[in-house]
PDB file of C-alpha atoms and ligand atoms in Angstrom:
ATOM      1  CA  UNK A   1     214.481 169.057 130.218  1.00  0.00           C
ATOM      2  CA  UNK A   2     212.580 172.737 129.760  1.00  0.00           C
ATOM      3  CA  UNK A   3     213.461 174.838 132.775  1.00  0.00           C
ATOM      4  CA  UNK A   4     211.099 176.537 134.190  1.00  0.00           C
ATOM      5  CA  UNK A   5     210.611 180.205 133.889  1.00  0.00           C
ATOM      6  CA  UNK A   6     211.179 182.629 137.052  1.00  0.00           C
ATOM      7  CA  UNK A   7     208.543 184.450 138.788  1.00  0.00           C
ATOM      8  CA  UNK A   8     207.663 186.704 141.177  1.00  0.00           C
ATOM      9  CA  UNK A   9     204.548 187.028 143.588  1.00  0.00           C
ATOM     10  CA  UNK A  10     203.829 190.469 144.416  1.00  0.00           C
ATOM     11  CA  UNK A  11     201.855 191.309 147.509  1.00  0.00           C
ATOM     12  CA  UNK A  12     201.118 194.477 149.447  1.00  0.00           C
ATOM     13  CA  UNK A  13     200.825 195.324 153.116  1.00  0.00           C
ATOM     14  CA  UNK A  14     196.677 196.303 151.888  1.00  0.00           C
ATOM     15  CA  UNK A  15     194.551 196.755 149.227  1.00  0.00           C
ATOM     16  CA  UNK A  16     194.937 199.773 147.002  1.00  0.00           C
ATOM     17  CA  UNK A  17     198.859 200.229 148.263  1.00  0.00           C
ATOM     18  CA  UNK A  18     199.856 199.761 144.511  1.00  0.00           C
ATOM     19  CA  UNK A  19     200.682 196.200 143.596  1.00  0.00           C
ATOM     20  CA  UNK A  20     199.547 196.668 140.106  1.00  0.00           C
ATOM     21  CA  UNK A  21     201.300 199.737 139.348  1.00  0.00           C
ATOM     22  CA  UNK A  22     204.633 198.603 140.823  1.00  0.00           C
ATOM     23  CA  UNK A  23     204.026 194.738 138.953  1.00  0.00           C
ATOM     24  CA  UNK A  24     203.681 196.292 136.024  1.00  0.00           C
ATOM     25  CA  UNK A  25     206.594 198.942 136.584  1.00  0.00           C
ATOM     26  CA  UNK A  26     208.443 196.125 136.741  1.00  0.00           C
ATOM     27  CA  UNK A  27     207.603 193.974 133.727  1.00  0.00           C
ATOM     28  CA  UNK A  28     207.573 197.594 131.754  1.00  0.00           C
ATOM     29  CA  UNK A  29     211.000 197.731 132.544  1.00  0.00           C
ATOM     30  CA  UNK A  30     212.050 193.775 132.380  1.00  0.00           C
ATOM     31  CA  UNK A  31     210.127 193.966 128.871  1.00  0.00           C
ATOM     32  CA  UNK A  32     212.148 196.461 127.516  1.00  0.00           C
ATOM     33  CA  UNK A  33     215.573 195.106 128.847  1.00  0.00           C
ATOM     34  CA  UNK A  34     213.986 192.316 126.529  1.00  0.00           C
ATOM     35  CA  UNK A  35     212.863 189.281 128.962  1.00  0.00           C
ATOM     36  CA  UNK A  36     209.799 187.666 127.602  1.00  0.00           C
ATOM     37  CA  UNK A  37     207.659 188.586 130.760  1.00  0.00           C
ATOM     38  CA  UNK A  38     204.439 186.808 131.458  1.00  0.00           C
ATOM     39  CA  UNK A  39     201.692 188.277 133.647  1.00  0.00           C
ATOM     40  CA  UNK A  40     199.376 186.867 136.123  1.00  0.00           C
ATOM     41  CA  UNK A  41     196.104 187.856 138.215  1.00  0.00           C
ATOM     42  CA  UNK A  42     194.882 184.761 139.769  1.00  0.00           C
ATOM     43  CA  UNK A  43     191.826 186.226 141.777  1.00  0.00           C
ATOM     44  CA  UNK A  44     190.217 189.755 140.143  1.00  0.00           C
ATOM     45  CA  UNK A  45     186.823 191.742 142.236  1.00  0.00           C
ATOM     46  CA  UNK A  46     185.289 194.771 140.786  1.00  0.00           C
ATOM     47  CA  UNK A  47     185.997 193.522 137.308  1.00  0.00           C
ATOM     48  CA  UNK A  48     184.691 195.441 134.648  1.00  0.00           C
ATOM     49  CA  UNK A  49     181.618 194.540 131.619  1.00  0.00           C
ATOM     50  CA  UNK A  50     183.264 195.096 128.455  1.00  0.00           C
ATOM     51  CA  UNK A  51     180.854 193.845 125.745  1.00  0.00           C
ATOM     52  CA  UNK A  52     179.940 190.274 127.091  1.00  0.00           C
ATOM     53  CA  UNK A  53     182.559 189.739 129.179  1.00  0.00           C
ATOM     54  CA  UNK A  54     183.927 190.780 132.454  1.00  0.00           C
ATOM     55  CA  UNK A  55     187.724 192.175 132.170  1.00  0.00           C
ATOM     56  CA  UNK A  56     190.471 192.664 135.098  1.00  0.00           C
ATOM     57  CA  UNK A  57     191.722 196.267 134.617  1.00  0.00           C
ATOM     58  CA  UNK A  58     194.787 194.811 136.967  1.00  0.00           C
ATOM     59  CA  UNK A  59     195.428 192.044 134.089  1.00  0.00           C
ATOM     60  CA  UNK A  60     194.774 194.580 131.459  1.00  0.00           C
ATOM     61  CA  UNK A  61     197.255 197.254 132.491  1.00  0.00           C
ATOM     62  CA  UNK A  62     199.950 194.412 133.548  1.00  0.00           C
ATOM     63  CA  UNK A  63     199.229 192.856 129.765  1.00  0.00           C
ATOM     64  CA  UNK A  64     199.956 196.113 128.115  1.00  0.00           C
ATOM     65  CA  UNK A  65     203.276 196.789 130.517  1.00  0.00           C
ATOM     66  CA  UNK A  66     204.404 193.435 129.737  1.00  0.00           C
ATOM     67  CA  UNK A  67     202.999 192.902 126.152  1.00  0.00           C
ATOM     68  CA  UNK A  68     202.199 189.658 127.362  1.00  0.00           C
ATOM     69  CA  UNK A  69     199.931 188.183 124.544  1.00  0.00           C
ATOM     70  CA  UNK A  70     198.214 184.901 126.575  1.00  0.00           C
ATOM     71  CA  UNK A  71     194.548 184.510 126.442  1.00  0.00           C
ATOM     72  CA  UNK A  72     192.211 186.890 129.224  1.00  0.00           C
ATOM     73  CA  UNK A  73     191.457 183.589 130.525  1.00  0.00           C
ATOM     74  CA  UNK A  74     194.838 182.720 131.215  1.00  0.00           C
ATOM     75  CA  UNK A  75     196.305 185.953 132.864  1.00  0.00           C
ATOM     76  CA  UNK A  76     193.344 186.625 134.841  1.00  0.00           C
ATOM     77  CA  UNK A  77     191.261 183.305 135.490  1.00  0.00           C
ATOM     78  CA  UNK A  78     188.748 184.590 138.358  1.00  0.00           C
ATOM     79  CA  UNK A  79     187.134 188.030 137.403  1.00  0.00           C
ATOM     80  CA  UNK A  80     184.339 188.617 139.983  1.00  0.00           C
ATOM     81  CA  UNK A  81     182.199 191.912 139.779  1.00  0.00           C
ATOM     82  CA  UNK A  82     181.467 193.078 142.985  1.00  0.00           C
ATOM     83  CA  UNK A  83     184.768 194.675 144.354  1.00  0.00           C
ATOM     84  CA  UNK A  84     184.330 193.310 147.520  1.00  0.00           C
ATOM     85  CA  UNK A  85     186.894 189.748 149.397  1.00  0.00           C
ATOM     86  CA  UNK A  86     187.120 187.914 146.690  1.00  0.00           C
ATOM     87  CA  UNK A  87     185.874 184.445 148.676  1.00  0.00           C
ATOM     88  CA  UNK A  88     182.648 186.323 149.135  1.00  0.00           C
ATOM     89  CA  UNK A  89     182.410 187.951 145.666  1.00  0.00           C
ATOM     90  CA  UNK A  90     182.597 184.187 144.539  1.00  0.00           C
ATOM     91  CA  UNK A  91     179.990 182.855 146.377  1.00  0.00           C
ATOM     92  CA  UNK A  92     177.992 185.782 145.641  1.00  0.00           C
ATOM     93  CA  UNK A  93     177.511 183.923 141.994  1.00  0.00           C
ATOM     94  CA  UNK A  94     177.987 180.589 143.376  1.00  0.00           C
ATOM     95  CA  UNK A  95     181.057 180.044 142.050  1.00  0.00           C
ATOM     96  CA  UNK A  96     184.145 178.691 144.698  1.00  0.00           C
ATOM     97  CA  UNK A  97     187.833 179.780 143.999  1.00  0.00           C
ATOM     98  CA  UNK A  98     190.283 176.524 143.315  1.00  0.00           C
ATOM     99  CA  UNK A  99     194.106 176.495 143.084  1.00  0.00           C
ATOM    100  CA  UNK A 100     194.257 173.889 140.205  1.00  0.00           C
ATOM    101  CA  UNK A 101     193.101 176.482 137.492  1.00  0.00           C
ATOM    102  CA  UNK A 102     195.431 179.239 138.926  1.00  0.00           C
ATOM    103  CA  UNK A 103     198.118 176.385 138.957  1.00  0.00           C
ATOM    104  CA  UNK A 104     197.409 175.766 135.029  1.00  0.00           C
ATOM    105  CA  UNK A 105     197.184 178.980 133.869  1.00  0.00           C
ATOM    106  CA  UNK A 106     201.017 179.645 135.794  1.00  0.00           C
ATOM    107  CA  UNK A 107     201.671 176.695 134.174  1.00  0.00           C
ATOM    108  CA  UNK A 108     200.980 177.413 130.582  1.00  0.00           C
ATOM    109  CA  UNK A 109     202.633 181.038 131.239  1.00  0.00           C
ATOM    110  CA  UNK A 110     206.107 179.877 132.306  1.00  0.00           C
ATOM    111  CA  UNK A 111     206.345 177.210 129.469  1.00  0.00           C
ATOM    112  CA  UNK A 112     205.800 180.667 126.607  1.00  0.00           C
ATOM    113  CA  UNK A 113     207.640 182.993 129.014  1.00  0.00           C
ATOM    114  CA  UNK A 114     211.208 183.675 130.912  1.00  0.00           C
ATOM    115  CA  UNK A 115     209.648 185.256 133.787  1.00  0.00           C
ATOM    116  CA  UNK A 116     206.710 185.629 135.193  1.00  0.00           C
ATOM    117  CA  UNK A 117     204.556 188.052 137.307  1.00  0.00           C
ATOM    118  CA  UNK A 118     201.912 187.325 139.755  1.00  0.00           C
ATOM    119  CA  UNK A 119     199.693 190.086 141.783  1.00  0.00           C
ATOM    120  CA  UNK A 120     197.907 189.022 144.600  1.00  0.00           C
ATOM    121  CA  UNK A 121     194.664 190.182 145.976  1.00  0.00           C
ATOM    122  CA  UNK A 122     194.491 192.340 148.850  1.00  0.00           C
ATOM    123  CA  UNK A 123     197.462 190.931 151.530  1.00  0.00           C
ATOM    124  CA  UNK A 124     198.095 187.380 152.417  1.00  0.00           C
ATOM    125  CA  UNK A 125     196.004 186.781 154.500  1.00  0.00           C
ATOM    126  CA  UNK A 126     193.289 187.290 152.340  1.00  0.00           C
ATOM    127  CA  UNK A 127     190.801 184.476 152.159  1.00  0.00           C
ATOM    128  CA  UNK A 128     190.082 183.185 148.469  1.00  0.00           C
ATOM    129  CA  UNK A 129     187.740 179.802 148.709  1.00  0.00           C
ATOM    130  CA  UNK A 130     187.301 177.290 151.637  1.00  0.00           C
ATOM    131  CA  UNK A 131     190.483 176.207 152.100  1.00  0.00           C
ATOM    132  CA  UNK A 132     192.569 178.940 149.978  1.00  0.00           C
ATOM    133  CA  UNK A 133     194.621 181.933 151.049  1.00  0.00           C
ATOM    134  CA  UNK A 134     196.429 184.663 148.966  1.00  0.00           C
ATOM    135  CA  UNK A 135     199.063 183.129 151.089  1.00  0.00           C
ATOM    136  CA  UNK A 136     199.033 179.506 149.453  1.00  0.00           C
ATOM    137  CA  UNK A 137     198.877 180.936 146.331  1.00  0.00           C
ATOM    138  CA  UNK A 138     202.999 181.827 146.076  1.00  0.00           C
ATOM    139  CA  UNK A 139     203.653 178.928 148.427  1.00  0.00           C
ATOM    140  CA  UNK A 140     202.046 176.143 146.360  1.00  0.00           C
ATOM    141  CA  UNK A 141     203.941 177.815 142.769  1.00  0.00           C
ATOM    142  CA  UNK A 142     207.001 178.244 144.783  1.00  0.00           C
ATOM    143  CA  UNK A 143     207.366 181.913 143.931  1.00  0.00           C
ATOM    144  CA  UNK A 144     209.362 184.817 145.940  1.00  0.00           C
ATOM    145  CA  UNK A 145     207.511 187.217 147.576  1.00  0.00           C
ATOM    146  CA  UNK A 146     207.597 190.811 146.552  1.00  0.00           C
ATOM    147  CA  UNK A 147     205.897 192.931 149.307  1.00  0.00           C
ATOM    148  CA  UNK A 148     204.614 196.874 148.631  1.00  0.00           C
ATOM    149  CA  UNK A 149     204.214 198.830 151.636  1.00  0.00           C
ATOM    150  CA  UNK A 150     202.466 202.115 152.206  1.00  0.00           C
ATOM    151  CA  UNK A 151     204.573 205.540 152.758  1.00  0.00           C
ATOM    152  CA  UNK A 152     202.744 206.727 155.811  1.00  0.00           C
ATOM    153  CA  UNK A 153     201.693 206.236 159.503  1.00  0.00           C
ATOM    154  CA  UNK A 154     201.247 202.213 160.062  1.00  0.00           C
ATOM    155  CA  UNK A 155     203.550 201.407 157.607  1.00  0.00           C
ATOM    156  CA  UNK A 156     206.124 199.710 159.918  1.00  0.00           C
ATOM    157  CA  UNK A 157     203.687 197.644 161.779  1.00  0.00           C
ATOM    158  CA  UNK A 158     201.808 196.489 158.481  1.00  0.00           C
ATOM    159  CA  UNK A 159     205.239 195.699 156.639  1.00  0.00           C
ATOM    160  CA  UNK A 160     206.688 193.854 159.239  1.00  0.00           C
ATOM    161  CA  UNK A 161     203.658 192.046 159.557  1.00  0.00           C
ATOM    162  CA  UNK A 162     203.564 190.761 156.198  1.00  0.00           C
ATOM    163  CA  UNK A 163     207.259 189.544 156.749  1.00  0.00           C
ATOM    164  CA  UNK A 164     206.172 187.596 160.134  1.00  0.00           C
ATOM    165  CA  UNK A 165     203.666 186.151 157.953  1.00  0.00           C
ATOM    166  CA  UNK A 166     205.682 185.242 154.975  1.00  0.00           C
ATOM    167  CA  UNK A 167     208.324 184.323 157.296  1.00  0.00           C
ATOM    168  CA  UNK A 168     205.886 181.702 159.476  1.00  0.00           C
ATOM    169  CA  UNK A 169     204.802 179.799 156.632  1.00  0.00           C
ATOM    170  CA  UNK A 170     208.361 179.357 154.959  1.00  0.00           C
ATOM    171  CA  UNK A 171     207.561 181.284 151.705  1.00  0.00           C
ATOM    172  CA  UNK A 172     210.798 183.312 150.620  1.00  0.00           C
ATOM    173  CA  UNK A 173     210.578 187.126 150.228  1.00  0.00           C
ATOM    174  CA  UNK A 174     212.930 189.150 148.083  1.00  0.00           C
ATOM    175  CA  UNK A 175     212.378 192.401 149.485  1.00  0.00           C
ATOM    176  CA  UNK A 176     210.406 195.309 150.212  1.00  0.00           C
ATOM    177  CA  UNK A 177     209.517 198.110 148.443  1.00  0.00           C
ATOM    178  CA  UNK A 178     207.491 201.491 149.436  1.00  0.00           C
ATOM    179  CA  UNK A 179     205.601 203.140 146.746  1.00  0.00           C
ATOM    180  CA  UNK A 180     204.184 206.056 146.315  1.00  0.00           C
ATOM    181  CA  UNK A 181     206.588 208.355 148.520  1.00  0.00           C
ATOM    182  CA  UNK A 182     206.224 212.349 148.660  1.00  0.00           C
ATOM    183  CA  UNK A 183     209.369 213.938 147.255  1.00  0.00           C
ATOM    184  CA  UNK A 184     209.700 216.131 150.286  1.00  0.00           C
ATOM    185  CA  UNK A 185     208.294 213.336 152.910  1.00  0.00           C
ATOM    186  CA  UNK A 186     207.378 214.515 156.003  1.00  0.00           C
ATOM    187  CA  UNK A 187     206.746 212.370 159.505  1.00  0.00           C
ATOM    188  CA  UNK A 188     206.595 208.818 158.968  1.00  0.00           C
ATOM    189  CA  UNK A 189     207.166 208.699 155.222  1.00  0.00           C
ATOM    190  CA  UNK A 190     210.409 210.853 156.458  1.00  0.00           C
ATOM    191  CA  UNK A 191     211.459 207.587 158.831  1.00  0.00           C
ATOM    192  CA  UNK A 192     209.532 204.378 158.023  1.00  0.00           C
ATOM    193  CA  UNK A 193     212.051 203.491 155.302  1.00  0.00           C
ATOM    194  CA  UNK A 194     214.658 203.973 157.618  1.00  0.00           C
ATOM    195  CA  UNK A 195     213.084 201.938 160.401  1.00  0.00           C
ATOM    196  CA  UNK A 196     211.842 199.426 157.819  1.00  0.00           C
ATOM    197  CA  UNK A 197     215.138 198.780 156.476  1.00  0.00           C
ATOM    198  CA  UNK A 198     216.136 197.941 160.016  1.00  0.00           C
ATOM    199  CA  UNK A 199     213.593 195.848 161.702  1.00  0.00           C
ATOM    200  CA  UNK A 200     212.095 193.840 158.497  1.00  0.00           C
ATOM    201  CA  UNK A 201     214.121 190.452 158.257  1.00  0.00           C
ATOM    202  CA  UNK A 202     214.373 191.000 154.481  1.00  0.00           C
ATOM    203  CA  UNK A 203     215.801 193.503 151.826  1.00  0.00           C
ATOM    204  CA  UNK A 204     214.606 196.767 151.497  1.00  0.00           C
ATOM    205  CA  UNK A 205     214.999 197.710 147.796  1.00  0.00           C
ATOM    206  CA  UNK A 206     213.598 201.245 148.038  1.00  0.00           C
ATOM    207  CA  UNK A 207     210.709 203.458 147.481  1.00  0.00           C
ATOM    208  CA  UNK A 208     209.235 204.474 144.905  1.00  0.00           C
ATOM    209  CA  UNK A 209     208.120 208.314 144.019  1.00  0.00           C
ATOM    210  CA  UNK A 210     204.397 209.413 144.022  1.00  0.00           C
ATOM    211  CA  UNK A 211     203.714 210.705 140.707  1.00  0.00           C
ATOM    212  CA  UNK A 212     201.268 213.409 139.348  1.00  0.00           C
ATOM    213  CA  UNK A 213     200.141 211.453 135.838  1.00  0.00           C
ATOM    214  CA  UNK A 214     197.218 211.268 133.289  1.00  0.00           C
ATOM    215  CA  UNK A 215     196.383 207.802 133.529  1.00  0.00           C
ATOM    216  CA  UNK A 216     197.959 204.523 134.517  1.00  0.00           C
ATOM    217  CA  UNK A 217     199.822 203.940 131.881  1.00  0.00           C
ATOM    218  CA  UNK A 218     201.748 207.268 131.924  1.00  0.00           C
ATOM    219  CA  UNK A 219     202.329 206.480 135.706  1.00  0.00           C
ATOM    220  CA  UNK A 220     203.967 202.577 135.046  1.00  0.00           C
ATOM    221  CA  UNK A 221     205.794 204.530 132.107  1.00  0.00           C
ATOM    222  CA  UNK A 222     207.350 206.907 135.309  1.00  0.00           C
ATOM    223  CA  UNK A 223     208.032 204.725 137.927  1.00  0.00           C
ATOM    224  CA  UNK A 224     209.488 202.235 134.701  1.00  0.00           C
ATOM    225  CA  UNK A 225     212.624 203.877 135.296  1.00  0.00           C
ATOM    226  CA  UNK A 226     212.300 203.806 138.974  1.00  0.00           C
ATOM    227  CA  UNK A 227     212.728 200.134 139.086  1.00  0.00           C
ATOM    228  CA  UNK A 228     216.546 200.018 137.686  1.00  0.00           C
ATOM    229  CA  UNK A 229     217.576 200.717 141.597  1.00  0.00           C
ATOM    230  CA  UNK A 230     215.823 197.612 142.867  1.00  0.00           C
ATOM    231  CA  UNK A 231     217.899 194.956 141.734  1.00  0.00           C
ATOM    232  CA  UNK A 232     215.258 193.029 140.328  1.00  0.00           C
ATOM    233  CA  UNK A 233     217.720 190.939 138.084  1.00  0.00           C
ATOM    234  CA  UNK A 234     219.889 190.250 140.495  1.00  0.00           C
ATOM    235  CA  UNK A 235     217.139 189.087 142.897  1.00  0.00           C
ATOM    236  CA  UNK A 236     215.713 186.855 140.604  1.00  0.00           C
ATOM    237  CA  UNK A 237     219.375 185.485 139.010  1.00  0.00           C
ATOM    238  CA  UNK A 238     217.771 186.526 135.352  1.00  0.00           C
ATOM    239  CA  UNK A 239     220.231 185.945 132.489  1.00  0.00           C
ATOM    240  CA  UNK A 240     221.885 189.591 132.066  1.00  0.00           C
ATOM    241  CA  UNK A 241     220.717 191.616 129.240  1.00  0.00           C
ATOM    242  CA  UNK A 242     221.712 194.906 128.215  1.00  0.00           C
ATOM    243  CA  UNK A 243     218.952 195.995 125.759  1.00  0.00           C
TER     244      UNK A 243
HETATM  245  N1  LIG B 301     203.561 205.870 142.884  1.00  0.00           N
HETATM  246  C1  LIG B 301     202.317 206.314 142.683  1.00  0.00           C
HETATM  247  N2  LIG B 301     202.066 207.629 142.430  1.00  0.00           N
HETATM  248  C2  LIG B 301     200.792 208.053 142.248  1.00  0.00           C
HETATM  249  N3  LIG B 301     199.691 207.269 142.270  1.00  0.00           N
HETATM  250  C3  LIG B 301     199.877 205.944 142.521  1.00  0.00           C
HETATM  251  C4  LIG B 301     201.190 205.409 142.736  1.00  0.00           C
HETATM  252  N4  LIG B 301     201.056 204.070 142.956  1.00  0.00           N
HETATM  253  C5  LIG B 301     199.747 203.798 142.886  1.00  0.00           C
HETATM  254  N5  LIG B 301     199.033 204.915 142.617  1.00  0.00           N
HETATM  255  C6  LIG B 301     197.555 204.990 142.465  1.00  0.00           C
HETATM  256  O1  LIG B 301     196.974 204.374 143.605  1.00  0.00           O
HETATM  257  C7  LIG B 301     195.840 203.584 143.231  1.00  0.00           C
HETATM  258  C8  LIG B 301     196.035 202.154 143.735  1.00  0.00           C
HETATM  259  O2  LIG B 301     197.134 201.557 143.052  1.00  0.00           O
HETATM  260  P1  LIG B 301     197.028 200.048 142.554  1.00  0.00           P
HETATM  261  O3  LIG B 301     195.790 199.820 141.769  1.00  0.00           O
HETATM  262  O4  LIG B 301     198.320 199.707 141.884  1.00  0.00           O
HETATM  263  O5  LIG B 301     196.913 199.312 143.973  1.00  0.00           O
HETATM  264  P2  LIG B 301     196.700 197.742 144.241  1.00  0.00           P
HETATM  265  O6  LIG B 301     197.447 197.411 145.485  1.00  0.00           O
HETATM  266  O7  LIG B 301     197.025 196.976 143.033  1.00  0.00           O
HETATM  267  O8  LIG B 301     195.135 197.683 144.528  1.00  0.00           O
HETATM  268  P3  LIG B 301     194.198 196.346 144.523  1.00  0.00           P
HETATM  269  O9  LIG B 301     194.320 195.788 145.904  1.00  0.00           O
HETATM  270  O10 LIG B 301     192.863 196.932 144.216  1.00  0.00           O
HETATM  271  O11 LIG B 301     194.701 195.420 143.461  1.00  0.00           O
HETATM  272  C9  LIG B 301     195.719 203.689 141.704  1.00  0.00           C
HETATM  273  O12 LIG B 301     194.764 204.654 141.383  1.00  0.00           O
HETATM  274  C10 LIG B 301     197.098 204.148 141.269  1.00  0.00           C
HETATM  275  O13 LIG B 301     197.058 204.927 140.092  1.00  0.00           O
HETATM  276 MG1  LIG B 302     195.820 195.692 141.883  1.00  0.00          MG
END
């Protein structure tokens, strides 16, 4: 019987918090330990015209951190172009967001793939068609949550939050991870891991350093590194390599 690759679903407290740049931190570094990683962006707004078509620069960066060769179509089946909810950016062009595609493309990536990685949209609670949350989305695949939090002032309510929610409807959540923490934090970005750590109901595996870089991919090639404290193997019971 073929066994079914591992996966993640990574989720943030918000929008912009840095899903993609911690997603593909990760399968930068999981890549180079040398797990075939697969990569995943169900639901794209404010995609981008390149030529004829309309790209996810999400999907694009978390291809190229991965070197995950599936078809566009594959790791990023819904690119809208208004960066706006995606449920409304959909409609906006008459179009309606399903599971079943999102389910298929997961699909074909685990069968070519040992592991692989999902980004959400937004937070969970994010509405993506009639009947469709970013919520259902690692609940229906069966995936682990992996939740990025802000550094600063709200942090601890938002993070929590996403845990109550995660918690509520049963879907399992590795841990948590801050990103984009001052080296000389000040106020809450001095506390809110400590205070995260002990009120969330699940791990927290750390924060990760706000960088000064050129583009995105220098920053995923900084934080890369970063990741080796987080367990990530461990978490997800991958074969050990030592590439
Ligand atoms: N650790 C960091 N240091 C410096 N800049 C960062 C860091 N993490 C993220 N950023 C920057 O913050 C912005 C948002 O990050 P990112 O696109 O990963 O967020 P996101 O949660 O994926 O957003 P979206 O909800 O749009 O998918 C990007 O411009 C990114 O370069
Ligand atoms: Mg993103």
């Amino acid at each position: 019987m073929e066994t079914k690759a591992k996966g993640m679903f990574i989720t943030g407290t918000d929008t912009g918090v840095g899903k993609t740049v911690v997603a593909a931190a990760i399968a930068r570094y999981l890549s180079r330990k040398g797990y075939a990683v697969g990569v995943l962006k169900p639901v794209t707004s404010g995609g981008v015209k390149r030529g004829d078509s309309l790209v996810s620069q999400d999907a694009e960066l978390l291809r190229w951190a991965s070197g995950c060769t599936a078809p566009c179509h594959i790791t990023s089946p819904y690119v809208f172009r208004e960066p706006i909810a995606p449920s409304e950016a959909a409609h906006r062009v008459g179009r309606e967001i399903g599971f079943e595609p999102i389910r298929e493309a997961y699909e074909q990536l685990s069968l070519s793939h040992e592991l692989v990685i999902v980004e959400g949209a937004g937070g969970l609670l994010v509405p993506l068609g009639p009947d469709l949350l970013v919520a259902d989305l690692p609940a229906r695949l069966g995936l682990p949550l992996l939740i990025v939090s802000r550094p600063d002032l709200g942090t601890v309510n938002h993070t929590l939050m996403t845990c109550e929610c995660a918690l509520s409807r049963h879907i399992r959540t590795l841990g948590i991870v801050i990103n984009g923490r001052s080296d000389s934090p000040a106020g809450a970005e001095e506390y809110a891991p400590r205070l995260i750590a002990e009120l969330s109901p699940v791990p927290f595996l750390g924060a990760l350093p706000r960088m000064t870089s050129s583009d995105e991919k220098d920053l995923v090639e900084k934080l890369a590194p970063a990741v080796a404290h987080m367990r990530i193997e461990t978490l997800l019971a991958l074969e050990v390599k030592h590439a």
